[in-house]
PDB file of C-alpha atoms in Angstrom:
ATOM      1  CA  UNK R   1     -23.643  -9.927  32.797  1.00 75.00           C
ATOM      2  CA  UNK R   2     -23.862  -6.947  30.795  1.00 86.00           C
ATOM      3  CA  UNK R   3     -19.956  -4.894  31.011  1.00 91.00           C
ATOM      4  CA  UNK R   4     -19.346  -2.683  33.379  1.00 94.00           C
ATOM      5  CA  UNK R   5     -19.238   1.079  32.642  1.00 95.00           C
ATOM      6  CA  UNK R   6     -15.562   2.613  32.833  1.00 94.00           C
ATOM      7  CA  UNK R   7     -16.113   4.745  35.874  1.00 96.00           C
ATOM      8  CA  UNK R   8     -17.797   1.991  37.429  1.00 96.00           C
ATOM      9  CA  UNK R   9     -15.267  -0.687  36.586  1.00 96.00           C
ATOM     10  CA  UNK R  10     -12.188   1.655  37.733  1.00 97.00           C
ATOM     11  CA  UNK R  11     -14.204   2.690  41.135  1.00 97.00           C
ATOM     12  CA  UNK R  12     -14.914  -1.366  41.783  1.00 97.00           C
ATOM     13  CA  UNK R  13     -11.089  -2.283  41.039  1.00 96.00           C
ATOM     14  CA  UNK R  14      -9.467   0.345  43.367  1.00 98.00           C
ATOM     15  CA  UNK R  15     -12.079  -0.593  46.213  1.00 98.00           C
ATOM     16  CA  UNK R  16     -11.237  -4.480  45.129  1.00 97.00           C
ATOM     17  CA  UNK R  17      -7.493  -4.109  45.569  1.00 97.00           C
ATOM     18  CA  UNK R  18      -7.628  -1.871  48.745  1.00 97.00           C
ATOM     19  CA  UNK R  19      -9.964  -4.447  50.378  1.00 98.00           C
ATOM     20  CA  UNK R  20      -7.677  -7.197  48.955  1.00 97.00           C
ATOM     21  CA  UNK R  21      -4.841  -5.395  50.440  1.00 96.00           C
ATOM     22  CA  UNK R  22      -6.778  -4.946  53.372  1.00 97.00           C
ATOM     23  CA  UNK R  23      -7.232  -8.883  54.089  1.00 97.00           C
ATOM     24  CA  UNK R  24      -3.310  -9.510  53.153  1.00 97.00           C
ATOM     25  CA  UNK R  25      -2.400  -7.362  55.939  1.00 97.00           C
ATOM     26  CA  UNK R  26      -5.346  -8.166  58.405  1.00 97.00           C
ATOM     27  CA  UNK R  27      -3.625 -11.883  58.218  1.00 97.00           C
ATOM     28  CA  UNK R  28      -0.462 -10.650  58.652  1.00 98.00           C
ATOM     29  CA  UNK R  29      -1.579  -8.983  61.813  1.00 98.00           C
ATOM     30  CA  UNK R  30      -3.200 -12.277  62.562  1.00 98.00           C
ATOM     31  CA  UNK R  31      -0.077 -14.147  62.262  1.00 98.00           C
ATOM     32  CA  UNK R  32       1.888 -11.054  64.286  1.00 98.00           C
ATOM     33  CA  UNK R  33      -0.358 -11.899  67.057  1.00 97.00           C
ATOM     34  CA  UNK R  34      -0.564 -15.159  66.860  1.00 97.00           C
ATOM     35  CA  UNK R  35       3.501 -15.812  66.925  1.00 97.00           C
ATOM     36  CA  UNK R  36       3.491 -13.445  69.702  1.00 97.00           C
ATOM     37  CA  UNK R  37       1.232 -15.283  71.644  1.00 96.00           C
ATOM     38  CA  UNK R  38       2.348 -18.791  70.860  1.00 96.00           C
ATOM     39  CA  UNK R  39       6.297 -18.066  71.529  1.00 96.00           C
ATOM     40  CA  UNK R  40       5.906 -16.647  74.959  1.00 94.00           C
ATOM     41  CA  UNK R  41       5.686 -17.786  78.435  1.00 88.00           C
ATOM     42  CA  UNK R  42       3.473 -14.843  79.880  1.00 94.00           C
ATOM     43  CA  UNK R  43      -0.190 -15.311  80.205  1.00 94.00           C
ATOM     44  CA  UNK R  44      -1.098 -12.207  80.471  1.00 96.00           C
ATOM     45  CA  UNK R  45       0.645 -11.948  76.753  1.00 96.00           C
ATOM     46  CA  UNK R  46      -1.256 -14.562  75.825  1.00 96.00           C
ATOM     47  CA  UNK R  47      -3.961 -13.603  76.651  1.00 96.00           C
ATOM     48  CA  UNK R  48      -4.181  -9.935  75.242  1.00 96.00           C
ATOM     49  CA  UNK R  49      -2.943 -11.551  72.298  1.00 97.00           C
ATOM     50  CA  UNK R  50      -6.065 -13.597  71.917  1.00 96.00           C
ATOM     51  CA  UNK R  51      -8.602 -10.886  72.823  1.00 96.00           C
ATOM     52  CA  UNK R  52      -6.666  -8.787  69.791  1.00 97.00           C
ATOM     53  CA  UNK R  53      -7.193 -11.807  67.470  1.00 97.00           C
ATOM     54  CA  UNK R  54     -10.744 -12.367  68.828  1.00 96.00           C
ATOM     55  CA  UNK R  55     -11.652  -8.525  67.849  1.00 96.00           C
ATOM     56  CA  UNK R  56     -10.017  -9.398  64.432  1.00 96.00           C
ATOM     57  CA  UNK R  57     -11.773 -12.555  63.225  1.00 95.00           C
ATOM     58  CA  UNK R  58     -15.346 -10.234  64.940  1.00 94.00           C
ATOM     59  CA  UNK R  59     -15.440  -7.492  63.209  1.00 96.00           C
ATOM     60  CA  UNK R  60     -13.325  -8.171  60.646  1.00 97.00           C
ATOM     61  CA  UNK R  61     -12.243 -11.177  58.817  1.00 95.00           C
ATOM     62  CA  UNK R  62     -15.360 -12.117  57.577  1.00 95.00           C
ATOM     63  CA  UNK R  63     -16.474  -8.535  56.134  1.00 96.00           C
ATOM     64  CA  UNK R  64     -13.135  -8.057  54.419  1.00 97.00           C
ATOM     65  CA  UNK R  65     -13.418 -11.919  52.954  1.00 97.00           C
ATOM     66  CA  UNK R  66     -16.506 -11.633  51.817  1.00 97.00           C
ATOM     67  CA  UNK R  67     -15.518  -8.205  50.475  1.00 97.00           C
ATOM     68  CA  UNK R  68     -13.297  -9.368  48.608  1.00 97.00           C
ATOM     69  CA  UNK R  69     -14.567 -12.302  46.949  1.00 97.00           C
ATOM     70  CA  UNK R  70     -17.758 -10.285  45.926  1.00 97.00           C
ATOM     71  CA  UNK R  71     -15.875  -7.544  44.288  1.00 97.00           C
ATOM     72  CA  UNK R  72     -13.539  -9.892  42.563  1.00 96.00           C
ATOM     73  CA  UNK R  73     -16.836 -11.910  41.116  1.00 96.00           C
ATOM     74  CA  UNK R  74     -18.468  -8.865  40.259  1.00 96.00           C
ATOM     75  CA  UNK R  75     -15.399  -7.439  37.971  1.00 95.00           C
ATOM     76  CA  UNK R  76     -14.843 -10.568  36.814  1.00 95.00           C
ATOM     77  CA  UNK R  77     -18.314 -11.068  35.365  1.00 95.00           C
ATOM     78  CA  UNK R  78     -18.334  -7.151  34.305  1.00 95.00           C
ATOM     79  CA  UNK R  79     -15.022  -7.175  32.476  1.00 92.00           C
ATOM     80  CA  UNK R  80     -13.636  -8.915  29.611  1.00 88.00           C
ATOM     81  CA  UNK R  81     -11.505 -10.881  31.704  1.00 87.00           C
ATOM     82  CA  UNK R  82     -14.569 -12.909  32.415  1.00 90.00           C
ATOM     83  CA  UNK R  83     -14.459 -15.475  35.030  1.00 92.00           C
ATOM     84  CA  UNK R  84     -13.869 -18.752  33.444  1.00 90.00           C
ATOM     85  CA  UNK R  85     -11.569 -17.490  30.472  1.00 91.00           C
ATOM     86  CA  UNK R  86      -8.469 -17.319  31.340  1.00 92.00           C
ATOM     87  CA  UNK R  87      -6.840 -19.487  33.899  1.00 94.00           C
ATOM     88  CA  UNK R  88      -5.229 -16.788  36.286  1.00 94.00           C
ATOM     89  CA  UNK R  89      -9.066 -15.385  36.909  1.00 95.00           C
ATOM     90  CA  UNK R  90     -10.393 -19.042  37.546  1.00 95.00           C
ATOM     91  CA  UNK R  91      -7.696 -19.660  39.831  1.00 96.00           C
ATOM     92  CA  UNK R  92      -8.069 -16.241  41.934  1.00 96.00           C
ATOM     93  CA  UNK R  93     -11.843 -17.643  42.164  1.00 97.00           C
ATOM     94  CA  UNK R  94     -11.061 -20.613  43.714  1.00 97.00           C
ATOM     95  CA  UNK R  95      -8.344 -19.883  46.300  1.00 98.00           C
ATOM     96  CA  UNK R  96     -10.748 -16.755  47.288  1.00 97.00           C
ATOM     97  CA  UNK R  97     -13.492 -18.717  47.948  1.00 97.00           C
ATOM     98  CA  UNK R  98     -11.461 -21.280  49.809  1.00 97.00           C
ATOM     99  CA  UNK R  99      -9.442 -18.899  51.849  1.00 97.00           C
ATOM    100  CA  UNK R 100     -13.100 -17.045  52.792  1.00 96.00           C
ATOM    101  CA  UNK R 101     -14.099 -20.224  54.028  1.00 96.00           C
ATOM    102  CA  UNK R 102     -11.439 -21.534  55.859  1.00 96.00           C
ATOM    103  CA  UNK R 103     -11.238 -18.218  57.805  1.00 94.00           C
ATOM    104  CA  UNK R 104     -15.192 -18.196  58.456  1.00 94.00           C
ATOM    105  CA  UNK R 105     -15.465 -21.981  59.346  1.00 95.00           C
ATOM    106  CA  UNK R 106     -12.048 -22.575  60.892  1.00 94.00           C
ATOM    107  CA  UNK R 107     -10.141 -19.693  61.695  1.00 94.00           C
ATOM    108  CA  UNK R 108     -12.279 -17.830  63.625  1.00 95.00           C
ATOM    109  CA  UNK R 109     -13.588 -20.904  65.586  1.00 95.00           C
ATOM    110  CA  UNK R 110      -9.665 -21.147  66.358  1.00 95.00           C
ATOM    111  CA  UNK R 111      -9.314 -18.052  67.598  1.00 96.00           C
ATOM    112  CA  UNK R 112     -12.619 -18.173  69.748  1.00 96.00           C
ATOM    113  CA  UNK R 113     -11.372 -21.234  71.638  1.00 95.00           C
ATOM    114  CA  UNK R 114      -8.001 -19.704  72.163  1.00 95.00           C
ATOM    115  CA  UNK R 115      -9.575 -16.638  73.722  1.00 94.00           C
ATOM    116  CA  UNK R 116     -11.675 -18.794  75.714  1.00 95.00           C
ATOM    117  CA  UNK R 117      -8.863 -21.019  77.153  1.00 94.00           C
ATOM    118  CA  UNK R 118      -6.372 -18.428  77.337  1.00 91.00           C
ATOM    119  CA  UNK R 119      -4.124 -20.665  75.106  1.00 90.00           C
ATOM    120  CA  UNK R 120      -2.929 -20.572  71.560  1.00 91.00           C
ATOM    121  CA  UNK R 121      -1.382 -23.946  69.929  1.00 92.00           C
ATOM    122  CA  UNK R 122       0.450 -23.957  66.580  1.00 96.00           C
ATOM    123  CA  UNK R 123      -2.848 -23.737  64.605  1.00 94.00           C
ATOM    124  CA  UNK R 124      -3.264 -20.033  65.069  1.00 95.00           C
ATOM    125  CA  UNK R 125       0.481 -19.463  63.812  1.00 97.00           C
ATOM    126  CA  UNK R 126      -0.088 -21.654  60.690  1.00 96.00           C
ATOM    127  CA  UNK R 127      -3.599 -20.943  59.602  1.00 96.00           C
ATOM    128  CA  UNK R 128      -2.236 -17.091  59.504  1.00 96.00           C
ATOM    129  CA  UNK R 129       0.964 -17.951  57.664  1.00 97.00           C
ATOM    130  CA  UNK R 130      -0.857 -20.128  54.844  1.00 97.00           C
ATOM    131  CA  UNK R 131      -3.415 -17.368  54.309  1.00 96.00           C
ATOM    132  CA  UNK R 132      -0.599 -14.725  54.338  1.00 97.00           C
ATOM    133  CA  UNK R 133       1.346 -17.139  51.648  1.00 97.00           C
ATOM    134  CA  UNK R 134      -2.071 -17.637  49.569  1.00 97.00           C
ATOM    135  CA  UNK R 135      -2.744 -13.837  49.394  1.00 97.00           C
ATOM    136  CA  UNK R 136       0.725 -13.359  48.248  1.00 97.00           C
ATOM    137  CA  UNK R 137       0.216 -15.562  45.896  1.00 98.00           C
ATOM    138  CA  UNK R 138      -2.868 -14.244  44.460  1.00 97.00           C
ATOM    139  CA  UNK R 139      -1.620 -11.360  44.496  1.00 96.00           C
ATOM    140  CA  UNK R 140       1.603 -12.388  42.276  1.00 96.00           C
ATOM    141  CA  UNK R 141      -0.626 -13.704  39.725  1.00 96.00           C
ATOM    142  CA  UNK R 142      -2.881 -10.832  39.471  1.00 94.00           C
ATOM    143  CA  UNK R 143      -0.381  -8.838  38.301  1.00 94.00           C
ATOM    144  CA  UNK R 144       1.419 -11.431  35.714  1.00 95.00           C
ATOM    145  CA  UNK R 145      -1.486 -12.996  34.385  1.00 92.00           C
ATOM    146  CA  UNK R 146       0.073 -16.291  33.778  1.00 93.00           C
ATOM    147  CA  UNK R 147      -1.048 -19.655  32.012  1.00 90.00           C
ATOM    148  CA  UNK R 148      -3.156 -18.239  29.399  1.00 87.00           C
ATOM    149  CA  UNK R 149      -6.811 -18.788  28.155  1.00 87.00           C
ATOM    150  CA  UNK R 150      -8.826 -21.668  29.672  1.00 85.00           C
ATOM    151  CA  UNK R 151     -10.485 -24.395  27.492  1.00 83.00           C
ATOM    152  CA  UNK R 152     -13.545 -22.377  28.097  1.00 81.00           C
ATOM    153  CA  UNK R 153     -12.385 -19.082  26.948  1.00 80.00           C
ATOM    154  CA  UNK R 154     -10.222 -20.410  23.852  1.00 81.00           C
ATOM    155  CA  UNK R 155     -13.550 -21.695  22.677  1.00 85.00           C
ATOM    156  CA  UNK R 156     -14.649 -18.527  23.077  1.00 80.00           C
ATOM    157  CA  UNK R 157     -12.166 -16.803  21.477  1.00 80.00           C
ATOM    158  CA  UNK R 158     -12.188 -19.254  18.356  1.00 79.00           C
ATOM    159  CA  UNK R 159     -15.568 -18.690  18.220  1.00 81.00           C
ATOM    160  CA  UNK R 160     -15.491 -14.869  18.276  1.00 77.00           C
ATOM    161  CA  UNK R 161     -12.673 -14.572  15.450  1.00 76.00           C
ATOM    162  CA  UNK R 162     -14.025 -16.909  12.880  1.00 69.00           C
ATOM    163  CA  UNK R 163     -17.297 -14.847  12.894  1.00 64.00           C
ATOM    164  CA  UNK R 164     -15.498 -11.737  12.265  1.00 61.00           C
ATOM    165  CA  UNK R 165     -13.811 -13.481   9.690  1.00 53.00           C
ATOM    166  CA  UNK R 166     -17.137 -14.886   7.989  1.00 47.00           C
ATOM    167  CA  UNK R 167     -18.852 -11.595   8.461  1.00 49.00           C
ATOM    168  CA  UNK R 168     -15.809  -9.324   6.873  1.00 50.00           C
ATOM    169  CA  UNK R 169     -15.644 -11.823   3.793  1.00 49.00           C
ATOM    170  CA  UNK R 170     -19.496 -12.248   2.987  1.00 47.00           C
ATOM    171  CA  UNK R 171     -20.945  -9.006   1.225  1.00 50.00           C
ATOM    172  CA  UNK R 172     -24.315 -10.041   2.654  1.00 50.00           C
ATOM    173  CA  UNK R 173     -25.213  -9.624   6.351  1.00 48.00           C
ATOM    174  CA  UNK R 174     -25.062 -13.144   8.488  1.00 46.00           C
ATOM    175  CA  UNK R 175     -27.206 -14.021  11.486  1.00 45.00           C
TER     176      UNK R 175
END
C-alpha cells in the first residue's frame, strides 16, 4: 500500500484512537450494566439493564469494532509501522480481530437472549470484563511498543540496510 500522506495519516490516527477509546469505554458500560443486572434481586433492574445492553450491542458494538479494526489495518498498511513488522502491530491485529468477533458472534447473541428472558447469568459480566482487560491491554502496548521487530520485518530491515550499504560503496548505479 502506497504511505499515507501526513495530514491523512494524523486525521486517521486521532479518529483510530477516539474510536478505540470509544469501544474501551462502550465495554466498560457493558460490564457496568451487566454487574448491575446480574448482582440484584429486582426484575425490573434487570430488566432495564438488559434493554440498555440490548441498545448497546444494536447500534453500537459492531460499528465501533469494526471501526476500529479497519482504521487500525488501514494505518498499519499506510505507515511504516507496517503490519507484520514489528510484533506489537501483529499482536494489536490479532486480539482486534478476535475481540470484533467475539462481540459480533457471541456477545451480542448474549445480550439478545438476556433481554429476551429477562435474565442475565455470569456470561454477560465476564465477556465485558475480558474485553475491558483486552482493550487495556492493547492499549498498554500501543503506547510501549514492546518485543521488537518480527522475523518478517527484521528481514526486511536487513534487507533495506545492506542495499544502502552496496549502493553508497559502488560508484556505479545498482538495480
Amino acid at each position: 500500500m502506497k504511505p499515507l500522506k501526513r495530514p491523512v495519516r494524523r486525521g486517521l490516527l486521532v479518529a483510530h484512537v477516539a474510536v478505540s477509546v470509544s469501544w474501551l469505554g462502550l465495554t466498560v458500560g457493558l460490564l457496568a450494566l451487566g454487574i448491575t443486572a446480574f448482582a440484584t434481586g429486582d426484575s425490573a433492574t434487570v430488566g432495564a439493564a438488559t434493554r440498555a445492553m440490548k441498545i448497546f450491542g444494536d447500534w453500537l458494538v459492531v460499528p465501533v469494532a469494526l471501526l476500529a479494526l479497519v482504521s487500525g489495518l488501514v494505518l498499519a498498511l499506510g505507515t511504516p509501522w507496517g503490519l507484520a513488522r514489528h510484533r506489537w502491530v501483529w499482536t494489536k491485529f490479532w486480539l482486534t480481530l478476535i475481540t470484533t468477533g467475539l462481540s459480533v458472534f457471541s456477545l451480542r447473541p448474549g445480550i439478545d437472549a438476556a433481554a429476551a428472558e429477562n435474565a442475565v447469568d455470569i456470561n454477560l459480566v465476564i465477556a465485558p470484563s475480558v474485553a475491558t482487560a483486552t482493550y487495556l491491554f492493547i492499549t498498554a502496548i500501543s503506547i510501549l511498543k514492546p518485543w521488537g521487530l518480527t522475523r518478517r520485518g527484521r528481514r526486511l530491515r536487513f534487507s533495506a540496510s545492506s542495499a544502502k550499504s552496496v549502493d553508497a560503496r559502488s560508484p556505479r548505479q545498482t538495480a
